[in-house]
Amino acid sequence: MSRPCRGREEGFSLVAALFVLVVLALLATIMVTLSGVQARTPLLALQGTRGFQAARSGIEWGVSQVLPPAGVPAPCFAPATFPLAGPGLAGFSVTVTCSETLHTEVTLSPNPYRVYALEAVATTGTYGSGEYISRRMQATVTAAP
C-alpha cells in the first residue's frame, strides 16, 4: 500500500482559520458601529426637536415685531440674527427674515392690508459635522388696516 501525500493538505486549516477570524473581525466592527449609531440617534432626534422650537421662537419674535401690542402694524424689520439662551435652546442661533406686501380688496375695505412672510432658520454646530442641526420655519401673518 502506498501512503497518500500529505504535503498538499497541511495549510488548508490555516487558511480556513484566517478566513473565520477575518469574518468575525468584520462582524465585530459592524456591531460596534451600529451600537454607536443607535446611541446617537435619540440625541440627534432631541436636538432636531430643540431646533424646531428654536425656529418657532424666531417666528414668534418676528410676529411680535410686525404686530406690536398697540395694534398698529409695523413695517418689516431688517434680517435679525440672535443667539438663544435658556434651558434646552442654548447653543442655537436664529436668523429671522421678513418680507411684506400690501393688498387691497375693494369689496371688503378700500384700505390696504399688509401680508408679512416670516422665515426663521435655527442652527447649531458646524455645517458638515455630525452635530450640525438646522431647522427652517415659515409663517404668513396678515394685518388688517
Tab-separated table of N, CA and C in Angstrom:
chain	number	residue	atom	x	y	z
A	1	MET	N	0.821	-1.175	0.000
A	1	MET	CA	0.000	0.000	0.000
A	1	MET	C	0.866	1.239	0.000
A	2	SER	N	0.381	2.204	-0.684
A	2	SER	CA	1.138	3.451	-0.721
A	2	SER	C	0.475	4.476	0.179
A	3	ARG	N	1.311	5.292	0.784
A	3	ARG	CA	0.790	6.342	1.671
A	3	ARG	C	0.385	7.573	0.850
A	4	PRO	N	-0.737	8.148	1.178
A	4	PRO	CA	-1.133	9.358	0.454
A	4	PRO	C	-0.189	10.506	0.816
A	5	CYS	N	-0.025	11.400	-0.093
A	5	CYS	CA	0.847	12.553	0.113
A	5	CYS	C	0.117	13.586	0.951
A	6	ARG	N	0.672	13.948	2.093
A	6	ARG	CA	0.030	14.907	2.992
A	6	ARG	C	0.591	16.317	2.837
A	7	GLY	N	1.551	16.514	2.058
A	7	GLY	CA	2.188	17.813	1.909
A	7	GLY	C	1.243	18.878	1.359
A	8	ARG	N	0.287	18.470	0.560
A	8	ARG	CA	-0.633	19.435	-0.051
A	8	ARG	C	-1.787	19.776	0.874
A	9	GLU	N	-2.037	19.019	1.934
A	9	GLU	CA	-3.182	19.233	2.806
A	9	GLU	C	-2.829	19.997	4.073
A	10	GLU	N	-1.606	20.254	4.355
A	10	GLU	CA	-1.224	20.800	5.656
A	10	GLU	C	-1.631	22.257	5.841
A	11	GLY	N	-1.736	23.105	4.844
A	11	GLY	CA	-2.040	24.520	5.008
A	11	GLY	C	-3.517	24.857	4.908
A	12	PHE	N	-4.379	23.910	4.612
A	12	PHE	CA	-5.795	24.198	4.409
A	12	PHE	C	-6.473	24.679	5.679
A	13	SER	N	-6.237	24.109	6.819
A	13	SER	CA	-6.890	24.516	8.060
A	13	SER	C	-6.431	25.908	8.489
A	14	LEU	N	-5.211	26.276	8.175
A	14	LEU	CA	-4.727	27.612	8.499
A	14	LEU	C	-5.477	28.664	7.685
A	15	VAL	N	-5.711	28.431	6.414
A	15	VAL	CA	-6.461	29.361	5.566
A	15	VAL	C	-7.896	29.479	6.061
A	16	ALA	N	-8.515	28.379	6.411
A	16	ALA	CA	-9.896	28.407	6.923
A	16	ALA	C	-9.966	29.177	8.244
A	17	ALA	N	-9.011	28.993	9.117
A	17	ALA	CA	-8.990	29.700	10.398
A	17	ALA	C	-8.822	31.201	10.179
A	18	LEU	N	-7.944	31.604	9.270
A	18	LEU	CA	-7.768	33.018	8.976
A	18	LEU	C	-9.036	33.629	8.387
A	19	PHE	N	-9.711	32.910	7.522
A	19	PHE	CA	-10.962	33.392	6.944
A	19	PHE	C	-12.005	33.626	8.030
A	20	VAL	N	-12.133	32.683	8.946
A	20	VAL	CA	-13.099	32.811	10.045
A	20	VAL	C	-12.744	34.007	10.916
A	21	LEU	N	-11.466	34.208	11.217
A	21	LEU	CA	-11.042	35.346	12.030
A	21	LEU	C	-11.348	36.676	11.348
A	22	VAL	N	-11.126	36.764	10.056
A	22	VAL	CA	-11.407	37.995	9.328
A	22	VAL	C	-12.907	38.282	9.333
A	23	VAL	N	-13.730	37.278	9.106
A	23	VAL	CA	-15.180	37.452	9.111
A	23	VAL	C	-15.653	37.887	10.498
A	24	LEU	N	-15.147	37.280	11.556
A	24	LEU	CA	-15.531	37.666	12.915
A	24	LEU	C	-15.093	39.092	13.231
A	25	ALA	N	-13.924	39.492	12.775
A	25	ALA	CA	-13.457	40.862	13.000
A	25	ALA	C	-14.354	41.869	12.281
A	26	LEU	N	-14.772	41.552	11.054
A	26	LEU	CA	-15.689	42.436	10.328
A	26	LEU	C	-17.035	42.546	11.031
A	27	LEU	N	-17.552	41.439	11.502
A	27	LEU	CA	-18.830	41.463	12.227
A	27	LEU	C	-18.718	42.281	13.508
A	28	ALA	N	-17.620	42.143	14.227
A	28	ALA	CA	-17.424	42.924	15.450
A	28	ALA	C	-17.355	44.412	15.131
A	29	THR	N	-16.680	44.778	14.055
A	29	THR	CA	-16.596	46.183	13.664
A	29	THR	C	-17.970	46.739	13.310
A	30	ILE	N	-18.744	45.982	12.581
A	30	ILE	CA	-20.097	46.419	12.216
A	30	ILE	C	-20.959	46.574	13.458
A	31	MET	N	-20.865	45.665	14.399
A	31	MET	CA	-21.667	45.746	15.620
A	31	MET	C	-21.298	46.980	16.441
A	32	VAL	N	-20.026	47.296	16.552
A	32	VAL	CA	-19.604	48.475	17.305
A	32	VAL	C	-20.108	49.742	16.613
A	33	THR	N	-20.028	49.786	15.301
A	33	THR	CA	-20.510	50.957	14.561
A	33	THR	C	-22.009	51.126	14.742
A	34	LEU	N	-22.764	50.066	14.628
A	34	LEU	CA	-24.217	50.152	14.794
A	34	LEU	C	-24.609	50.545	16.203
A	35	SER	N	-23.900	50.071	17.194
A	35	SER	CA	-24.238	50.457	18.569
A	35	SER	C	-23.958	51.936	18.788
A	36	GLY	N	-22.914	52.472	18.143
A	36	GLY	CA	-22.651	53.906	18.225
A	36	GLY	C	-23.738	54.722	17.568
A	37	VAL	N	-24.221	54.259	16.424
A	37	VAL	CA	-25.307	54.952	15.723
A	37	VAL	C	-26.577	54.900	16.559
A	38	GLN	N	-26.866	53.757	17.165
A	38	GLN	CA	-28.058	53.633	17.997
A	38	GLN	C	-27.988	54.545	19.208
A	39	ALA	N	-26.821	54.744	19.749
A	39	ALA	CA	-26.682	55.624	20.914
A	39	ALA	C	-26.870	57.085	20.518
A	40	ARG	N	-26.474	57.472	19.308
A	40	ARG	CA	-26.568	58.866	18.879
A	40	ARG	C	-27.924	59.237	18.311
A	41	THR	N	-28.680	58.292	17.814
A	41	THR	CA	-29.952	58.593	17.165
A	41	THR	C	-30.928	59.335	18.078
A	42	PRO	N	-31.168	58.899	19.310
A	42	PRO	CA	-32.086	59.660	20.171
A	42	PRO	C	-31.573	61.065	20.481
A	43	LEU	N	-30.265	61.213	20.618
A	43	LEU	CA	-29.707	62.535	20.893
A	43	LEU	C	-29.919	63.480	19.720
A	44	LEU	N	-29.723	62.983	18.507
A	44	LEU	CA	-29.946	63.818	17.330
A	44	LEU	C	-31.423	64.143	17.144
A	45	ALA	N	-32.298	63.215	17.481
A	45	ALA	CA	-33.736	63.481	17.405
A	45	ALA	C	-34.123	64.577	18.400
A	46	LEU	N	-33.562	64.528	19.581
A	46	LEU	CA	-33.824	65.557	20.590
A	46	LEU	C	-33.302	66.913	20.127
A	47	GLN	N	-32.109	66.934	19.536
A	47	GLN	CA	-31.564	68.189	19.027
A	47	GLN	C	-32.432	68.726	17.880
A	48	GLY	N	-32.969	67.847	17.050
A	48	GLY	CA	-33.857	68.278	15.977
A	48	GLY	C	-35.117	68.932	16.518
A	49	THR	N	-35.665	68.378	17.592
A	49	THR	CA	-36.845	68.957	18.235
A	49	THR	C	-36.507	70.305	18.840
A	50	ARG	N	-35.336	70.409	19.452
A	50	ARG	CA	-34.906	71.698	20.008
A	50	ARG	C	-34.737	72.726	18.890
A	51	GLY	N	-34.209	72.299	17.763
A	51	GLY	CA	-34.067	73.202	16.620
A	51	GLY	C	-35.412	73.688	16.117
A	52	PHE	N	-36.395	72.802	16.083
A	52	PHE	CA	-37.754	73.185	15.678
A	52	PHE	C	-38.301	74.245	16.624
A	53	GLN	N	-38.128	74.041	17.933
A	53	GLN	CA	-38.626	75.011	18.914
A	53	GLN	C	-37.870	76.338	18.821
A	54	ALA	N	-36.575	76.270	18.504
A	54	ALA	CA	-35.794	77.498	18.332
A	54	ALA	C	-36.309	78.283	17.124
A	55	ALA	N	-36.593	77.606	16.020
A	55	ALA	CA	-37.147	78.279	14.838
A	55	ALA	C	-38.527	78.846	15.148
A	56	ARG	N	-39.296	78.121	15.910
A	56	ARG	CA	-40.633	78.598	16.296
A	56	ARG	C	-40.536	79.867	17.133
A	57	SER	N	-39.565	79.908	18.040
A	57	SER	CA	-39.397	81.113	18.848
A	57	SER	C	-38.979	82.291	17.978
A	58	GLY	N	-38.208	82.035	16.915
A	58	GLY	CA	-37.857	83.098	15.981
A	58	GLY	C	-39.075	83.637	15.256
A	59	ILE	N	-39.978	82.755	14.850
A	59	ILE	CA	-41.224	83.185	14.196
A	59	ILE	C	-42.056	84.019	15.165
A	60	GLU	N	-42.170	83.572	16.404
A	60	GLU	CA	-42.961	84.319	17.390
A	60	GLU	C	-42.357	85.692	17.649
A	61	TRP	N	-41.021	85.772	17.672
A	61	TRP	CA	-40.369	87.061	17.837
A	61	TRP	C	-40.701	87.952	16.647
A	62	GLY	N	-40.650	87.413	15.431
A	62	GLY	CA	-40.964	88.186	14.238
A	62	GLY	C	-42.393	88.694	14.235
A	63	VAL	N	-43.333	87.870	14.670
A	63	VAL	CA	-44.730	88.296	14.748
A	63	VAL	C	-44.870	89.434	15.747
A	64	SER	N	-44.164	89.340	16.870
A	64	SER	CA	-44.257	90.411	17.870
A	64	SER	C	-43.657	91.717	17.357
A	65	GLN	N	-42.750	91.644	16.379
A	65	GLN	CA	-42.161	92.854	15.814
A	65	GLN	C	-43.099	93.524	14.804
A	66	VAL	N	-43.798	92.761	13.994
A	66	VAL	CA	-44.666	93.353	12.965
A	66	VAL	C	-46.072	93.626	13.475
A	67	LEU	N	-46.484	92.936	14.529
A	67	LEU	CA	-47.802	93.176	15.131
A	67	LEU	C	-47.616	93.513	16.614
A	68	PRO	N	-47.168	94.718	16.914
A	68	PRO	CA	-46.937	95.063	18.312
A	68	PRO	C	-48.255	95.143	19.082
A	69	PRO	N	-48.192	95.118	20.409
A	69	PRO	CA	-49.415	95.141	21.216
A	69	PRO	C	-50.286	96.369	20.988
A	70	ALA	N	-49.721	97.465	20.490
A	70	ALA	CA	-50.517	98.673	20.265
A	70	ALA	C	-51.572	98.468	19.187
A	71	GLY	N	-51.419	97.447	18.363
A	71	GLY	CA	-52.412	97.129	17.349
A	71	GLY	C	-52.148	97.757	16.000
A	72	VAL	N	-51.139	98.601	15.870
A	72	VAL	CA	-50.812	99.231	14.600
A	72	VAL	C	-49.713	98.410	13.929
A	73	PRO	N	-49.978	97.849	12.743
A	73	PRO	CA	-48.946	97.048	12.089
A	73	PRO	C	-47.704	97.879	11.789
A	74	ALA	N	-46.569	97.290	11.992
A	74	ALA	CA	-45.290	97.952	11.737
A	74	ALA	C	-44.720	97.455	10.419
A	75	PRO	N	-43.837	98.248	9.808
A	75	PRO	CA	-43.186	97.743	8.597
A	75	PRO	C	-42.232	96.601	8.941
A	76	CYS	N	-41.821	95.884	7.913
A	76	CYS	CA	-40.898	94.763	8.121
A	76	CYS	C	-39.594	95.247	8.740
A	77	PHE	N	-38.979	94.372	9.463
A	77	PHE	CA	-37.700	94.655	10.101
A	77	PHE	C	-36.578	94.110	9.233
A	78	ALA	N	-35.367	94.580	9.493
A	78	ALA	CA	-34.191	94.060	8.795
A	78	ALA	C	-33.918	92.646	9.289
A	79	PRO	N	-33.318	91.798	8.467
A	79	PRO	CA	-32.998	90.445	8.942
A	79	PRO	C	-32.224	90.509	10.255
A	80	ALA	N	-32.642	89.689	11.195
A	80	ALA	CA	-32.036	89.696	12.528
A	80	ALA	C	-31.514	88.312	12.864
A	81	THR	N	-30.318	88.261	13.437
A	81	THR	CA	-29.723	87.015	13.913
A	81	THR	C	-29.391	87.188	15.380
A	82	PHE	N	-29.821	86.224	16.183
A	82	PHE	CA	-29.519	86.310	17.611
A	82	PHE	C	-29.349	84.913	18.191
A	83	PRO	N	-28.481	84.795	19.194
A	83	PRO	CA	-28.309	83.503	19.869
A	83	PRO	C	-29.415	83.306	20.889
A	84	LEU	N	-29.771	82.076	21.123
A	84	LEU	CA	-30.779	81.765	22.134
A	84	LEU	C	-30.092	81.298	23.408
A	85	ALA	N	-30.718	81.574	24.515
A	85	ALA	CA	-30.210	81.125	25.807
A	85	ALA	C	-31.368	80.481	26.554
A	86	GLY	N	-31.048	79.825	27.608
A	86	GLY	CA	-32.088	79.183	28.400
A	86	GLY	C	-32.016	77.683	28.276
A	87	PRO	N	-32.754	76.993	29.119
A	87	PRO	CA	-32.701	75.530	29.106
A	87	PRO	C	-33.245	74.954	27.806
A	88	GLY	N	-32.465	74.100	27.202
A	88	GLY	CA	-32.905	73.392	26.004
A	88	GLY	C	-32.559	74.075	24.703
A	89	LEU	N	-32.453	75.398	24.683
A	89	LEU	CA	-32.206	76.100	23.428
A	89	LEU	C	-30.834	76.762	23.382
A	90	ALA	N	-30.060	76.638	24.434
A	90	ALA	CA	-28.728	77.236	24.449
A	90	ALA	C	-27.882	76.616	23.346
A	91	GLY	N	-27.130	77.443	22.664
A	91	GLY	CA	-26.282	76.966	21.580
A	91	GLY	C	-26.897	77.157	20.213
A	92	PHE	N	-28.187	77.429	20.138
A	92	PHE	CA	-28.846	77.663	18.853
A	92	PHE	C	-28.774	79.134	18.482
A	93	SER	N	-28.626	79.385	17.210
A	93	SER	CA	-28.650	80.740	16.664
A	93	SER	C	-29.813	80.803	15.690
A	94	VAL	N	-30.593	81.893	15.752
A	94	VAL	CA	-31.785	82.018	14.915
A	94	VAL	C	-31.655	83.257	14.038
A	95	THR	N	-31.927	83.071	12.743
A	95	THR	CA	-31.979	84.189	11.804
A	95	THR	C	-33.416	84.328	11.328
A	96	VAL	N	-33.975	85.540	11.508
A	96	VAL	CA	-35.369	85.800	11.148
A	96	VAL	C	-35.395	86.852	10.047
A	97	THR	N	-36.117	86.550	8.975
A	97	THR	CA	-36.283	87.497	7.877
A	97	THR	C	-37.760	87.779	7.660
A	98	CYS	N	-38.030	88.935	7.058
A	98	CYS	CA	-39.411	89.360	6.847
A	98	CYS	C	-39.529	90.005	5.474
A	99	SER	N	-40.627	89.721	4.793
A	99	SER	CA	-40.971	90.453	3.569
A	99	SER	C	-42.453	90.810	3.663
A	100	GLU	N	-42.790	91.937	3.074
A	100	GLU	CA	-44.133	92.482	3.261
A	100	GLU	C	-44.727	92.865	1.914
A	101	THR	N	-46.019	92.618	1.767
A	101	THR	CA	-46.752	93.069	0.586
A	101	THR	C	-48.037	93.735	1.039
A	102	LEU	N	-48.500	94.702	0.253
A	102	LEU	CA	-49.769	95.382	0.528
A	102	LEU	C	-50.819	94.863	-0.448
A	103	HIS	N	-52.016	94.633	0.065
A	103	HIS	CA	-53.114	94.132	-0.761
A	103	HIS	C	-54.356	94.965	-0.491
A	104	THR	N	-55.141	95.186	-1.526
A	104	THR	CA	-56.391	95.930	-1.381
A	104	THR	C	-57.514	95.093	-1.986
A	105	GLU	N	-58.571	94.927	-1.209
A	105	GLU	CA	-59.780	94.269	-1.697
A	105	GLU	C	-60.893	95.291	-1.608
A	106	VAL	N	-61.297	95.798	-2.719
A	106	VAL	CA	-62.261	96.890	-2.758
A	106	VAL	C	-63.598	96.465	-2.175
A	107	THR	N	-63.967	95.208	-2.339
A	107	THR	CA	-65.278	94.766	-1.857
A	107	THR	C	-65.347	94.759	-0.340
A	108	LEU	N	-64.240	94.518	0.340
A	108	LEU	CA	-64.269	94.470	1.800
A	108	LEU	C	-63.910	95.807	2.430
A	109	SER	N	-62.825	96.376	1.964
A	109	SER	CA	-62.369	97.637	2.534
A	109	SER	C	-61.444	98.289	1.529
A	110	PRO	N	-61.585	99.587	1.326
A	110	PRO	CA	-60.691	100.248	0.383
A	110	PRO	C	-59.276	100.428	0.951
A	111	ASN	N	-59.124	100.215	2.225
A	111	ASN	CA	-57.809	100.358	2.852
A	111	ASN	C	-56.974	99.106	2.606
A	112	PRO	N	-55.707	99.282	2.254
A	112	PRO	CA	-54.867	98.096	2.027
A	112	PRO	C	-54.518	97.409	3.349
A	113	TYR	N	-54.345	96.124	3.268
A	113	TYR	CA	-53.867	95.384	4.439
A	113	TYR	C	-52.513	94.777	4.110
A	114	ARG	N	-51.748	94.521	5.153
A	114	ARG	CA	-50.384	94.034	4.991
A	114	ARG	C	-50.335	92.524	5.183
A	115	VAL	N	-49.513	91.881	4.341
A	115	VAL	CA	-49.257	90.454	4.484
A	115	VAL	C	-47.750	90.292	4.680
A	116	TYR	N	-47.388	89.727	5.805
A	116	TYR	CA	-45.982	89.521	6.151
A	116	TYR	C	-45.616	88.054	5.929
A	117	ALA	N	-44.517	87.821	5.271
A	117	ALA	CA	-43.972	86.473	5.116
A	117	ALA	C	-42.723	86.402	5.996
A	118	LEU	N	-42.809	85.626	7.056
A	118	LEU	CA	-41.704	85.484	8.006
A	118	LEU	C	-41.015	84.143	7.796
A	119	GLU	N	-39.697	84.146	7.964
A	119	GLU	CA	-38.928	82.909	7.882
A	119	GLU	C	-37.889	82.922	8.985
A	120	ALA	N	-37.795	81.816	9.710
A	120	ALA	CA	-36.795	81.675	10.774
A	120	ALA	C	-35.985	80.416	10.509
A	121	VAL	N	-34.661	80.554	10.623
A	121	VAL	CA	-33.747	79.424	10.448
A	121	VAL	C	-32.936	79.306	11.729
A	122	ALA	N	-33.074	78.179	12.415
A	122	ALA	CA	-32.330	77.916	13.646
A	122	ALA	C	-31.227	76.908	13.347
A	123	THR	N	-30.013	77.212	13.789
A	123	THR	CA	-28.885	76.316	13.540
A	123	THR	C	-28.035	76.175	14.794
A	124	THR	N	-27.342	75.054	14.878
A	124	THR	CA	-26.327	74.837	15.895
A	124	THR	C	-25.287	73.890	15.308
A	125	GLY	N	-24.065	74.019	15.775
A	125	GLY	CA	-22.991	73.164	15.273
A	125	GLY	C	-22.364	73.743	14.018
A	126	THR	N	-21.418	73.014	13.486
A	126	THR	CA	-20.703	73.418	12.282
A	126	THR	C	-21.228	72.616	11.094
A	127	TYR	N	-21.513	73.327	10.002
A	127	TYR	CA	-22.043	72.660	8.804
A	127	TYR	C	-21.059	71.592	8.336
A	128	GLY	N	-21.560	70.410	8.075
A	128	GLY	CA	-20.736	69.303	7.620
A	128	GLY	C	-20.332	68.356	8.731
A	129	SER	N	-20.492	68.790	9.977
A	129	SER	CA	-20.150	67.906	11.090
A	129	SER	C	-21.364	67.060	11.457
A	130	GLY	N	-21.145	66.045	12.238
A	130	GLY	CA	-22.237	65.177	12.661
A	130	GLY	C	-23.152	65.823	13.685
A	131	GLU	N	-22.725	66.946	14.258
A	131	GLU	CA	-23.516	67.625	15.289
A	131	GLU	C	-24.323	68.799	14.728
A	132	TYR	N	-24.277	69.021	13.413
A	132	TYR	CA	-24.957	70.166	12.811
A	132	TYR	C	-26.459	69.918	12.744
A	133	ILE	N	-27.227	70.880	13.229
A	133	ILE	CA	-28.691	70.816	13.193
A	133	ILE	C	-29.189	72.125	12.591
A	134	SER	N	-30.123	72.047	11.663
A	134	SER	CA	-30.732	73.233	11.077
A	134	SER	C	-32.220	72.966	10.874
A	135	ARG	N	-33.029	73.918	11.317
A	135	ARG	CA	-34.477	73.820	11.113
A	135	ARG	C	-34.976	75.143	10.560
A	136	ARG	N	-35.864	75.079	9.562
A	136	ARG	CA	-36.415	76.264	8.918
A	136	ARG	C	-37.932	76.246	9.098
A	137	MET	N	-38.476	77.419	9.430
A	137	MET	CA	-39.914	77.533	9.618
A	137	MET	C	-40.379	78.804	8.914
A	138	GLN	N	-41.540	78.736	8.276
A	138	GLN	CA	-42.105	79.882	7.588
A	138	GLN	C	-43.512	80.122	8.100
A	139	ALA	N	-43.903	81.400	8.126
A	139	ALA	CA	-45.258	81.768	8.554
A	139	ALA	C	-45.714	82.980	7.769
A	140	THR	N	-47.003	83.057	7.537
A	140	THR	CA	-47.603	84.216	6.892
A	140	THR	C	-48.572	84.856	7.868
A	141	VAL	N	-48.429	86.168	8.057
A	141	VAL	CA	-49.260	86.898	9.012
A	141	VAL	C	-49.942	88.034	8.255
A	142	THR	N	-51.233	88.192	8.481
A	142	THR	CA	-51.993	89.255	7.837
A	142	THR	C	-52.423	90.253	8.885
A	143	ALA	N	-52.225	91.541	8.586
A	143	ALA	CA	-52.640	92.627	9.487
A	143	ALA	C	-53.728	93.433	8.817
A	144	ALA	N	-54.851	93.520	9.482
A	144	ALA	CA	-55.969	94.310	8.960
A	144	ALA	C	-55.633	95.787	9.075
A	145	PRO	N	-56.210	96.613	8.179
A	145	PRO	CA	-55.921	98.061	8.242
A	145	PRO	C	-56.511	98.708	9.472
